[in-house]
Amino acid sequence: MSGTERLERIARLIRYYAIVSTSEAGSGHPTSALSAVELMVSLLFGGTFRFDPDDPGHPNNDRLIFSKGHATPLFYSLWAAAGRLTEEELLTYRKFGSPLEGHPSLAFKYTEAATGSLGQGLSVGVGMALNAKLDVLPYRTFVLLGDSEMAEGSQWESIQIAAHYGLDNLVGVIDVNRLGQRGETMYGHDIGAYERRVSAFGWKTITVEDGHSIPEVLSAYGEAVKTEGTPAMIIARTIKGKGVSFLEDKNGFHGKALSKEDAQRAIKEFGEIDKGVRGDISRPEDRRPARRAPEKVEGPDYPADKPVATRAAYGNALKRIYPAYPDIVALDGEVSNSTHAEEFGDAYPERFFEMYIAEQNMVGSAIGLARRGKVPFVSTFAAFMTRAFDQIRMSQYSEANIKFSGSHAGVSIGEDGPSQMGLEDLAMFRTLQPCAVLYPCDAYSTERLVEEMARRQGLAYIRTTRGKTPILYGPDDDFPIGESKVLRRSGNDAVTVVTAGITIFEALRAYEDLLKDGISIRVVDLYSLKPVDAETLREAAAETGALVTVEDHVREGGLGDAVRLALEEDTKAPIHSLAVTKIPKSGKPAELLDYEGISSAAIYAKVREILK
């Protein structure tokens, strides 16, 4: 049997698996899987792909990402053909508790990253390719792309940055099957349209007129892996539903499994199915990256009488702690002189990646780097994190160990106005189940929380402030995630003010003004909004009888909601919220804090109102 004949036999087996697994599940995307069978069979079993199935985490394995995540009937069938799944296991597809979920997830051990939200897989591939360059490893990253998702702007962010960094270890494969969910895609079967656009961004492009011709596809991979200095994109014309006459190139079958009767009709069209055939995957060289041993670092040191912006402390901390956490890398969206990530970049340029104003790709690339063992710190203005929220949302499903830093938070940034003000970021990151959400108020708390983030496994977000703030804490103060600091306390506190970040200083001024009136209030620095220090909040509610939350953030989903959620079953004490409730304007920070009712004067007035 020739090599091509063997691959064709494997392709028939995979088509069989794709049909029976989706038919048994009663759902799935069999037609989307059938169009890419030869593209993936030729890759995995044609000698190009190097991977040790016994060690999926091997650092020099080639990586395969299904950006076209709905094609899981193909993805799982490939591993069945490799002898890593049985047909019985395939028949658990999409069933509760099965690792074979509807879109790729980490429940299946050969999944590189969770995909399925279209337009994200290529950016993950960029991150993995950057990691190979950083670790000086020869592995390649392959990304299967659907033609529909090529309309996503995030794809072109990824294509642009991959060319900029010369990622010749990255190969994209566009499955141009013409049909999307509801009809023809933007360019249909015009593979030249994709070739012109991708090549214009500096990629090597290789067109395949018949994506079901194994010799043509093998030739394309051979050309792609020889490309030097630039990434390569294979653009293959395929047929959706290929191999089943009543599905081929027909609209209306996207995301529809065949009935048991139609499945049998389809299987008969495949011809002889050799269930004993298996695909062999070439093994990689046993090469591993050099590892730098962690070093002890000194603590932060700031003059007590000089205010420091927490965004500046973020950059200082990242630079300071890197020797202790040598897997750190930093990515920034062309604002590193504002986020202060440039402090790290200047000290460790080989570990800093300028991702330009393309936040979706920046976060997707961070997922790829994190999946290969790096600890990415990702920074931009807090407001611009919203552009990448889909990628941020998906990062939790990839169990990505990413740390986010959003600077220029709140109306307190001042004259730049509302387009630059991060006012929704706390709510956004609080929705992520495994994410720590942190909001320090001074340089020392920022430094220590950055260190806590690096130490912690999993997602974390830190919110930093544009303006300089006084030094409130000292070099020996620690800030465990999930705790808080009680800054003012007495035995006769009438109200507790719970706040964080810039409004800490407004609360402390209000404390002094109220004290002149003979009124004592408790002031809590809730620097950790998630997880939250419920014990301290419960104690404050019980002892003072009322709480006022203050935040430079919209009312919905921020600090006030974090406090309410923590106390919803534990207290009847009223919780009053001061937050951003008006459309902001340009102005001086103090003017804007007054305008939004979150200044010291507003806190003073609210406490007096409660006590009446």
Short mmCIF file of C-alpha atoms in Angstrom, two decimals, residues 80-547:
data_model
loop_
_atom_site.label_atom_id
_atom_site.label_comp_id
_atom_site.label_asym_id
_atom_site.label_seq_id
_atom_site.Cartn_x
_atom_site.Cartn_y
_atom_site.Cartn_z
CA ALA A 80 -9.07 7.98 17.27
CA ALA A 81 -7.26 7.25 14.02
CA ALA A 82 -4.00 7.72 15.93
CA GLY A 83 -5.12 4.99 18.34
CA ARG A 84 -5.75 7.37 21.26
CA LEU A 85 -9.55 7.06 21.38
CA THR A 86 -11.83 4.09 20.84
CA GLU A 87 -15.00 4.19 18.78
CA GLU A 88 -16.94 3.65 22.01
CA GLU A 89 -15.31 6.76 23.48
CA LEU A 90 -16.12 8.73 20.34
CA LEU A 91 -19.78 7.84 20.85
CA THR A 92 -19.76 9.83 24.11
CA TYR A 93 -19.24 13.00 22.04
CA ARG A 94 -21.10 16.00 23.51
CA LYS A 95 -22.53 13.97 26.38
CA PHE A 96 -22.40 15.35 29.91
CA GLY A 97 -19.15 14.34 31.62
CA SER A 98 -17.40 13.33 28.41
CA PRO A 99 -14.04 14.96 27.67
CA LEU A 100 -15.19 15.17 24.04
CA GLU A 101 -17.06 18.46 24.36
CA GLY A 102 -18.84 20.27 21.54
CA HIS A 103 -15.90 22.63 21.02
CA PRO A 104 -12.29 21.93 22.03
CA SER A 105 -11.70 22.16 25.76
CA LEU A 106 -8.91 21.13 28.09
CA ALA A 107 -11.01 18.20 29.27
CA PHE A 108 -9.46 16.45 26.26
CA LYS A 109 -5.73 16.07 26.80
CA TYR A 110 -4.72 16.81 23.20
CA THR A 111 -6.44 20.21 23.16
CA GLU A 112 -3.91 23.05 23.07
CA ALA A 113 -6.36 25.82 23.97
CA ALA A 114 -10.09 26.25 24.25
CA THR A 115 -11.50 27.50 20.95
CA GLY A 116 -14.86 27.82 19.31
CA SER A 117 -15.38 31.56 19.61
CA LEU A 118 -14.29 32.18 16.05
CA GLY A 119 -11.34 34.35 15.14
CA GLN A 120 -9.15 33.49 18.11
CA GLY A 121 -7.08 30.41 17.26
CA LEU A 122 -4.53 32.20 15.11
CA SER A 123 -3.64 34.65 17.88
CA VAL A 124 -3.15 31.70 20.25
CA GLY A 125 -0.87 30.25 17.58
CA VAL A 126 1.07 33.50 17.45
CA GLY A 127 1.72 33.20 21.19
CA MET A 128 2.90 29.61 20.86
CA ALA A 129 5.15 30.53 17.94
CA LEU A 130 6.62 33.44 19.92
CA ASN A 131 7.28 31.01 22.76
CA ALA A 132 9.23 28.69 20.45
CA LYS A 133 11.42 31.61 19.37
CA LEU A 134 11.95 32.67 22.98
CA ASP A 135 12.85 29.13 24.09
CA VAL A 136 14.95 28.49 20.96
CA LEU A 137 12.98 25.35 20.10
CA PRO A 138 12.29 24.10 16.55
CA TYR A 139 8.64 23.15 17.05
CA ARG A 140 6.00 24.55 14.71
CA THR A 141 2.46 25.69 15.37
CA PHE A 142 -0.30 24.81 12.90
CA VAL A 143 -3.71 26.50 12.99
CA LEU A 144 -6.80 25.26 11.14
CA LEU A 145 -8.92 28.24 10.12
CA GLY A 146 -12.42 28.43 8.71
CA ASP A 147 -13.15 30.74 5.80
CA SER A 148 -16.09 32.36 7.63
CA GLU A 149 -13.92 33.43 10.55
CA MET A 150 -11.54 35.23 8.20
CA ALA A 151 -14.01 38.13 8.39
CA GLU A 152 -12.99 38.66 12.03
CA GLY A 153 -10.72 41.64 12.65
CA SER A 154 -8.80 39.64 15.21
CA GLN A 155 -7.53 37.38 12.42
CA TRP A 156 -5.91 40.29 10.66
CA GLU A 157 -4.43 41.59 13.89
CA SER A 158 -2.79 38.17 14.23
CA ILE A 159 -1.70 37.97 10.59
CA GLN A 160 -0.11 41.42 10.85
CA ILE A 161 1.84 40.79 14.07
CA ALA A 162 3.00 37.32 12.95
CA ALA A 163 4.59 38.87 9.88
CA HIS A 164 6.09 41.67 11.98
CA TYR A 165 7.83 39.14 14.23
CA GLY A 166 8.87 36.91 11.31
CA LEU A 167 7.20 33.81 12.72
CA ASP A 168 8.35 31.27 10.16
CA ASN A 169 7.41 28.54 12.65
CA LEU A 170 3.71 29.36 12.24
CA VAL A 171 1.55 27.75 9.54
CA GLY A 172 -2.09 28.65 9.00
CA VAL A 173 -4.46 26.46 6.98
CA ILE A 174 -7.65 28.07 5.64
CA ASP A 175 -10.38 25.56 4.86
CA VAL A 176 -12.18 27.46 2.08
CA ASN A 177 -15.35 25.38 1.87
CA ARG A 178 -17.50 28.32 0.64
CA LEU A 179 -20.44 27.92 3.02
CA GLY A 180 -20.89 29.49 6.42
CA GLN A 181 -23.73 29.03 8.88
CA ARG A 182 -26.43 30.65 6.80
CA GLY A 183 -25.08 30.78 3.26
CA GLU A 184 -22.05 31.67 1.19
CA THR A 185 -19.06 33.33 2.85
CA MET A 186 -17.77 36.73 1.77
CA TYR A 187 -15.49 35.36 -0.97
CA GLY A 188 -17.06 31.97 -1.58
CA HIS A 189 -14.61 29.64 -3.33
CA ASP A 190 -12.36 32.48 -4.55
CA ILE A 191 -9.12 31.32 -2.94
CA GLY A 192 -7.33 34.07 -4.82
CA ALA A 193 -9.15 36.66 -2.72
CA TYR A 194 -7.66 35.17 0.43
CA GLU A 195 -4.25 34.77 -1.20
CA ARG A 196 -4.10 38.45 -2.19
CA ARG A 197 -5.11 39.67 1.25
CA VAL A 198 -2.87 37.39 3.29
CA SER A 199 0.17 37.90 1.08
CA ALA A 200 -0.32 41.67 1.32
CA PHE A 201 0.42 41.34 5.04
CA GLY A 202 3.78 39.69 4.34
CA TRP A 203 2.93 35.99 4.60
CA LYS A 204 4.08 33.25 2.29
CA THR A 205 0.86 32.00 0.66
CA ILE A 206 0.36 28.54 -0.87
CA THR A 207 -2.88 27.84 -2.70
CA VAL A 208 -4.34 24.36 -3.11
CA GLU A 209 -6.96 24.06 -5.83
CA ASP A 210 -8.22 20.71 -4.55
CA GLY A 211 -8.02 20.47 -0.77
CA HIS A 212 -9.15 16.85 -0.98
CA SER A 213 -6.15 15.78 -3.08
CA ILE A 214 -3.71 14.32 -0.61
CA PRO A 215 -0.69 14.71 -2.94
CA GLU A 216 -1.52 18.42 -3.43
CA VAL A 217 -1.95 18.96 0.30
CA LEU A 218 1.28 17.12 1.17
CA SER A 219 3.13 19.26 -1.36
CA ALA A 220 1.70 22.41 0.25
CA TYR A 221 2.90 21.38 3.71
CA GLY A 222 6.33 20.59 2.31
CA GLU A 223 6.55 24.09 0.88
CA ALA A 224 5.18 25.71 4.04
CA VAL A 225 7.73 24.19 6.40
CA LYS A 226 10.60 25.28 4.16
CA THR A 227 9.54 28.91 4.38
CA GLU A 228 12.07 31.15 6.13
CA GLY A 229 11.65 34.57 7.67
CA THR A 230 7.89 34.79 7.41
CA PRO A 231 4.83 32.75 8.39
CA ALA A 232 3.07 30.57 5.82
CA MET A 233 -0.61 30.26 4.97
CA ILE A 234 -2.05 27.31 3.05
CA ILE A 235 -5.30 28.32 1.34
CA ALA A 236 -7.23 25.26 0.21
CA ARG A 237 -10.42 25.03 -1.83
CA THR A 238 -12.61 22.34 -0.24
CA ILE A 239 -16.19 21.11 -0.33
CA LYS A 240 -18.39 21.34 2.72
CA GLY A 241 -19.87 17.94 3.48
CA LYS A 242 -17.29 16.24 1.22
CA GLY A 243 -17.89 12.52 0.74
CA VAL A 244 -21.66 12.57 1.23
CA SER A 245 -23.52 13.33 -2.00
CA PHE A 246 -26.62 14.75 -0.35
CA LEU A 247 -24.53 17.12 1.81
CA GLU A 248 -21.76 18.23 -0.54
CA ASP A 249 -21.66 22.00 -1.16
CA LYS A 250 -25.28 22.36 -0.04
CA ASN A 251 -26.53 25.15 2.16
CA GLY A 252 -28.72 24.49 5.18
CA PHE A 253 -26.78 21.65 6.83
CA HIS A 254 -24.41 23.65 9.03
CA GLY A 255 -24.45 22.43 12.62
CA LYS A 256 -26.91 19.63 11.88
CA ALA A 257 -26.28 15.99 12.72
CA LEU A 258 -27.69 13.28 10.50
CA SER A 259 -30.45 11.01 11.63
CA LYS A 260 -29.47 7.38 12.19
CA GLU A 261 -31.02 6.45 8.85
CA ASP A 262 -29.25 9.23 6.93
CA ALA A 263 -26.01 8.40 8.71
CA GLN A 264 -26.19 4.87 7.32
CA ARG A 265 -26.83 6.26 3.83
CA ALA A 266 -23.76 8.47 4.17
CA ILE A 267 -21.51 5.68 5.45
CA LYS A 268 -22.40 3.48 2.47
CA GLU A 269 -21.05 6.21 0.17
CA PHE A 270 -17.63 6.08 1.82
CA GLY A 271 -16.95 2.61 0.54
CA GLU A 272 -14.87 0.11 2.50
CA ILE A 273 -14.05 1.28 6.03
CA ASP A 274 -10.88 -0.20 7.49
CA LYS A 275 -11.36 0.14 11.24
CA GLY A 276 -7.96 -1.37 11.85
CA VAL A 277 -5.95 1.27 10.02
CA ARG A 278 -3.97 3.64 12.23
CA GLY A 279 -2.09 6.82 11.54
CA ASP A 280 1.51 7.25 12.67
CA ILE A 281 2.70 10.62 13.95
CA SER A 282 6.38 11.54 13.64
CA ARG A 283 8.12 12.17 16.96
CA PRO A 284 9.91 15.43 17.80
CA GLU A 285 13.51 15.85 18.83
CA ASP A 286 13.86 15.61 22.59
CA ARG A 287 14.85 19.25 23.00
CA ARG A 288 13.92 21.32 26.02
CA PRO A 289 14.35 24.98 26.87
CA ALA A 290 17.06 26.21 29.18
CA ARG A 291 15.59 27.03 32.58
CA ARG A 292 16.67 29.98 34.69
CA ALA A 293 16.64 29.34 38.42
CA PRO A 294 14.57 31.78 40.51
CA GLU A 295 16.62 34.33 42.42
CA LYS A 296 15.88 36.18 45.62
CA VAL A 297 14.86 39.80 45.08
CA GLU A 298 14.82 42.84 47.33
CA GLY A 299 11.58 44.42 48.44
CA PRO A 300 10.23 47.74 47.14
CA ASP A 301 11.49 51.03 48.53
CA TYR A 302 9.80 54.42 48.11
CA PRO A 303 10.36 57.74 49.92
CA ALA A 304 7.47 58.26 52.32
CA ASP A 305 6.94 61.88 51.31
CA LYS A 306 6.80 61.52 47.52
CA PRO A 307 3.53 60.47 45.82
CA VAL A 308 3.80 57.77 43.17
CA ALA A 309 1.26 56.70 40.55
CA THR A 310 0.24 53.08 41.00
CA ARG A 311 0.76 52.55 37.26
CA ALA A 312 4.42 53.49 37.77
CA ALA A 313 4.66 51.11 40.71
CA TYR A 314 3.28 48.36 38.46
CA GLY A 315 6.19 48.78 36.03
CA ASN A 316 8.71 48.99 38.84
CA ALA A 317 7.33 45.82 40.40
CA LEU A 318 7.42 43.85 37.18
CA LYS A 319 11.06 44.75 36.64
CA ARG A 320 11.94 44.08 40.28
CA ILE A 321 10.36 40.63 40.63
CA TYR A 322 11.36 39.07 37.29
CA PRO A 323 14.49 37.33 38.65
CA ALA A 324 12.28 35.59 41.23
CA TYR A 325 9.73 34.59 38.58
CA PRO A 326 11.78 33.91 35.44
CA ASP A 327 8.83 32.64 33.39
CA ILE A 328 7.38 36.16 33.23
CA VAL A 329 6.91 37.84 29.85
CA ALA A 330 5.21 41.17 29.22
CA LEU A 331 2.88 42.22 26.41
CA ASP A 332 1.63 45.76 25.90
CA GLY A 333 -0.69 47.50 23.45
CA GLU A 334 1.60 50.38 22.43
CA VAL A 335 1.02 52.30 25.64
CA SER A 336 3.92 50.97 27.69
CA ASN A 337 5.13 54.49 28.51
CA SER A 338 1.73 55.04 30.15
CA THR A 339 1.19 51.62 31.73
CA HIS A 340 4.90 51.63 32.68
CA ALA A 341 5.41 48.15 31.25
CA GLU A 342 8.34 49.79 29.47
CA GLU A 343 10.29 49.52 32.72
CA PHE A 344 10.28 45.75 32.24
CA GLY A 345 10.83 46.06 28.48
CA ASP A 346 13.90 48.24 28.90
CA ALA A 347 15.41 45.82 31.42
CA TYR A 348 14.48 42.58 29.63
CA PRO A 349 13.82 43.44 25.96
CA GLU A 350 13.87 39.81 24.79
CA ARG A 351 10.91 39.05 27.09
CA PHE A 352 8.83 42.09 26.14
CA PHE A 353 6.47 41.88 23.18
CA GLU A 354 5.11 45.07 21.68
CA MET A 355 1.69 44.06 20.40
CA TYR A 356 0.66 47.49 19.11
CA ILE A 357 -2.93 48.72 19.21
CA ALA A 358 -4.43 45.29 18.62
CA GLU A 359 -5.78 44.20 21.97
CA GLN A 360 -7.63 41.10 20.78
CA ASN A 361 -4.50 39.54 19.35
CA MET A 362 -2.50 40.66 22.40
CA VAL A 363 -4.73 38.68 24.76
CA GLY A 364 -4.98 35.70 22.39
CA SER A 365 -1.19 35.61 22.07
CA ALA A 366 -0.93 35.73 25.86
CA ILE A 367 -3.12 32.61 25.99
CA GLY A 368 -0.69 30.85 23.65
CA LEU A 369 2.31 31.90 25.72
CA ALA A 370 0.60 30.86 28.94
CA ARG A 371 -0.30 27.45 27.53
CA ARG A 372 3.40 26.90 26.85
CA GLY A 373 4.39 27.72 30.42
CA LYS A 374 5.05 31.44 30.40
CA VAL A 375 3.47 33.91 32.85
CA PRO A 376 2.28 36.77 30.64
CA PHE A 377 1.60 40.20 32.13
CA VAL A 378 -0.69 42.01 29.70
CA SER A 379 -1.15 45.77 29.96
CA THR A 380 -3.13 48.56 28.35
CA PHE A 381 -5.59 51.23 29.43
CA ALA A 382 -8.38 49.64 31.45
CA ALA A 383 -10.93 51.03 28.97
CA PHE A 384 -9.31 49.20 26.08
CA MET A 385 -9.48 45.82 27.79
CA THR A 386 -13.14 45.82 26.77
CA ARG A 387 -12.09 45.39 23.12
CA ALA A 388 -10.56 42.03 23.97
CA PHE A 389 -13.17 40.76 26.40
CA ASP A 390 -14.08 37.75 24.26
CA GLN A 391 -10.46 36.63 24.32
CA ILE A 392 -10.27 37.41 28.05
CA ARG A 393 -13.46 35.41 28.59
CA MET A 394 -12.07 32.46 26.65
CA SER A 395 -8.78 32.54 28.57
CA GLN A 396 -10.49 31.06 31.63
CA TYR A 397 -11.49 27.98 29.62
CA SER A 398 -7.87 27.52 28.58
CA GLU A 399 -6.82 27.68 32.25
CA ALA A 400 -4.44 30.42 31.19
CA ASN A 401 -2.07 31.81 33.81
CA ILE A 402 -2.36 35.42 32.60
CA LYS A 403 -2.04 38.62 34.61
CA PHE A 404 -3.83 41.72 33.31
CA SER A 405 -3.05 45.31 34.21
CA GLY A 406 -5.49 48.08 33.34
CA SER A 407 -4.20 51.61 33.81
CA HIS A 408 -5.96 54.99 33.54
CA ALA A 409 -8.94 53.73 35.49
CA GLY A 410 -11.88 55.89 36.47
CA VAL A 411 -12.94 59.50 36.02
CA SER A 412 -9.91 60.52 38.06
CA ILE A 413 -7.76 60.38 34.91
CA GLY A 414 -9.12 63.88 34.30
CA GLU A 415 -8.88 65.95 31.15
CA ASP A 416 -8.60 63.14 28.59
CA GLY A 417 -12.33 62.55 28.99
CA PRO A 418 -14.65 59.54 28.94
CA SER A 419 -13.20 57.69 25.93
CA GLN A 420 -10.06 56.97 27.95
CA MET A 421 -11.71 56.22 31.30
CA GLY A 422 -11.88 52.60 32.41
CA LEU A 423 -15.24 52.49 34.18
CA GLU A 424 -16.44 48.95 33.45
CA ASP A 425 -13.29 46.92 34.01
CA LEU A 426 -13.93 45.70 37.55
CA ALA A 427 -17.33 44.36 36.53
CA MET A 428 -15.85 42.72 33.46
CA PHE A 429 -13.09 40.86 35.28
CA ARG A 430 -15.32 39.94 38.23
CA THR A 431 -17.44 37.84 35.85
CA LEU A 432 -14.51 35.47 35.28
CA GLN A 433 -14.89 32.61 37.72
CA PRO A 434 -11.20 31.97 38.53
CA CYS A 435 -9.97 35.60 38.31
CA ALA A 436 -8.54 37.63 41.20
CA VAL A 437 -9.52 41.32 40.91
CA LEU A 438 -7.22 43.79 42.68
CA TYR A 439 -7.28 47.57 43.13
CA PRO A 440 -4.34 49.03 45.08
CA CYS A 441 -4.16 52.63 46.25
CA ASP A 442 -0.45 53.32 46.66
CA ALA A 443 2.97 52.21 45.44
CA TYR A 444 3.65 49.65 48.17
CA SER A 445 0.26 47.93 47.87
CA THR A 446 0.71 47.83 44.08
CA GLU A 447 4.19 46.31 44.31
CA ARG A 448 3.08 43.63 46.73
CA LEU A 449 -0.04 42.79 44.74
CA VAL A 450 1.95 42.41 41.51
CA GLU A 451 4.14 39.96 43.39
CA GLU A 452 1.05 38.14 44.66
CA MET A 453 -0.24 37.91 41.09
CA ALA A 454 3.02 36.37 39.88
CA ARG A 455 2.92 33.85 42.71
CA ARG A 456 -0.73 32.93 42.14
CA GLN A 457 -1.66 30.33 39.52
CA GLY A 458 -4.48 31.53 37.31
CA LEU A 459 -6.04 34.73 36.02
CA ALA A 460 -5.60 38.01 37.87
CA TYR A 461 -6.40 41.65 37.12
CA ILE A 462 -4.88 44.73 38.72
CA ARG A 463 -6.38 48.19 38.27
CA THR A 464 -3.96 51.11 38.35
CA THR A 465 -4.40 54.86 38.56
CA ARG A 466 -3.04 57.60 36.33
CA GLY A 467 -2.41 60.27 38.95
CA LYS A 468 0.16 60.11 41.71
CA THR A 469 -1.12 59.05 45.13
CA PRO A 470 0.48 59.47 48.57
CA ILE A 471 2.44 56.64 50.14
CA LEU A 472 0.05 55.09 52.63
CA TYR A 473 1.73 51.80 53.48
CA GLY A 474 5.27 50.68 54.23
CA PRO A 475 7.80 48.20 52.87
CA ASP A 476 6.90 45.57 55.46
CA ASP A 477 3.15 45.56 54.78
CA ASP A 478 1.86 42.51 52.98
CA PHE A 479 -1.28 42.24 50.86
CA PRO A 480 -2.58 38.68 50.59
CA ILE A 481 -5.17 38.22 47.87
CA GLY A 482 -8.59 37.89 49.48
CA GLU A 483 -7.90 40.17 52.42
CA SER A 484 -8.31 43.89 53.15
CA LYS A 485 -6.85 46.63 55.36
CA VAL A 486 -8.78 48.47 58.06
CA LEU A 487 -7.27 51.94 57.96
CA ARG A 488 -9.36 53.72 60.59
CA ARG A 489 -11.21 52.05 63.44
CA SER A 490 -12.57 52.85 66.89
CA GLY A 491 -14.98 51.40 69.41
CA ASN A 492 -17.72 53.83 68.44
CA ASP A 493 -17.63 53.90 64.64
CA ALA A 494 -21.00 55.07 63.33
CA VAL A 495 -20.61 53.93 59.70
CA THR A 496 -18.10 51.89 57.70
CA VAL A 497 -16.79 53.31 54.44
CA VAL A 498 -15.52 50.56 52.11
CA THR A 499 -13.44 51.69 49.17
CA ALA A 500 -10.27 51.05 47.15
CA GLY A 501 -7.80 52.78 44.89
CA ILE A 502 -8.03 56.53 44.35
CA THR A 503 -11.09 56.99 46.57
CA ILE A 504 -9.21 55.66 49.61
CA PHE A 505 -7.76 59.14 49.98
CA GLU A 506 -11.18 60.74 49.61
CA ALA A 507 -12.45 58.49 52.40
CA LEU A 508 -9.53 59.42 54.65
CA ARG A 509 -10.21 63.12 54.10
CA ALA A 510 -13.87 62.55 54.91
CA TYR A 511 -12.81 60.72 58.05
CA GLU A 512 -10.87 63.78 59.23
CA ASP A 513 -13.75 66.15 58.46
CA LEU A 514 -16.28 63.94 60.26
CA LEU A 515 -13.97 63.56 63.23
CA LYS A 516 -14.10 67.35 63.66
CA ASP A 517 -17.87 66.94 64.06
CA GLY A 518 -17.38 64.25 66.68
CA ILE A 519 -18.27 61.44 64.27
CA SER A 520 -16.02 58.42 63.92
CA ILE A 521 -16.18 56.18 60.86
CA ARG A 522 -14.41 52.97 59.98
CA VAL A 523 -12.43 52.99 56.73
CA VAL A 524 -11.69 49.73 54.92
CA ASP A 525 -9.29 49.40 51.98
CA LEU A 526 -10.91 46.60 50.01
CA TYR A 527 -7.92 46.15 47.72
CA SER A 528 -9.07 42.61 46.81
CA LEU A 529 -12.50 42.74 45.18
CA LYS A 530 -12.35 39.07 44.23
CA PRO A 531 -11.92 37.04 46.30
CA VAL A 532 -13.35 39.46 48.84
CA ASP A 533 -12.70 39.69 52.58
CA ALA A 534 -16.23 38.80 53.70
CA GLU A 535 -15.19 38.28 57.32
CA THR A 536 -13.98 41.86 57.77
CA LEU A 537 -17.09 43.18 56.01
CA ARG A 538 -19.42 41.12 58.21
CA GLU A 539 -17.66 42.37 61.31
CA ALA A 540 -17.90 45.98 60.15
CA ALA A 541 -21.59 45.65 59.31
CA ALA A 542 -22.33 44.13 62.72
CA GLU A 543 -20.33 46.73 64.65
CA THR A 544 -21.25 49.91 62.77
CA GLY A 545 -24.73 49.11 61.45
CA ALA A 546 -24.32 50.66 57.99
CA LEU A 547 -21.85 50.59 55.11
#
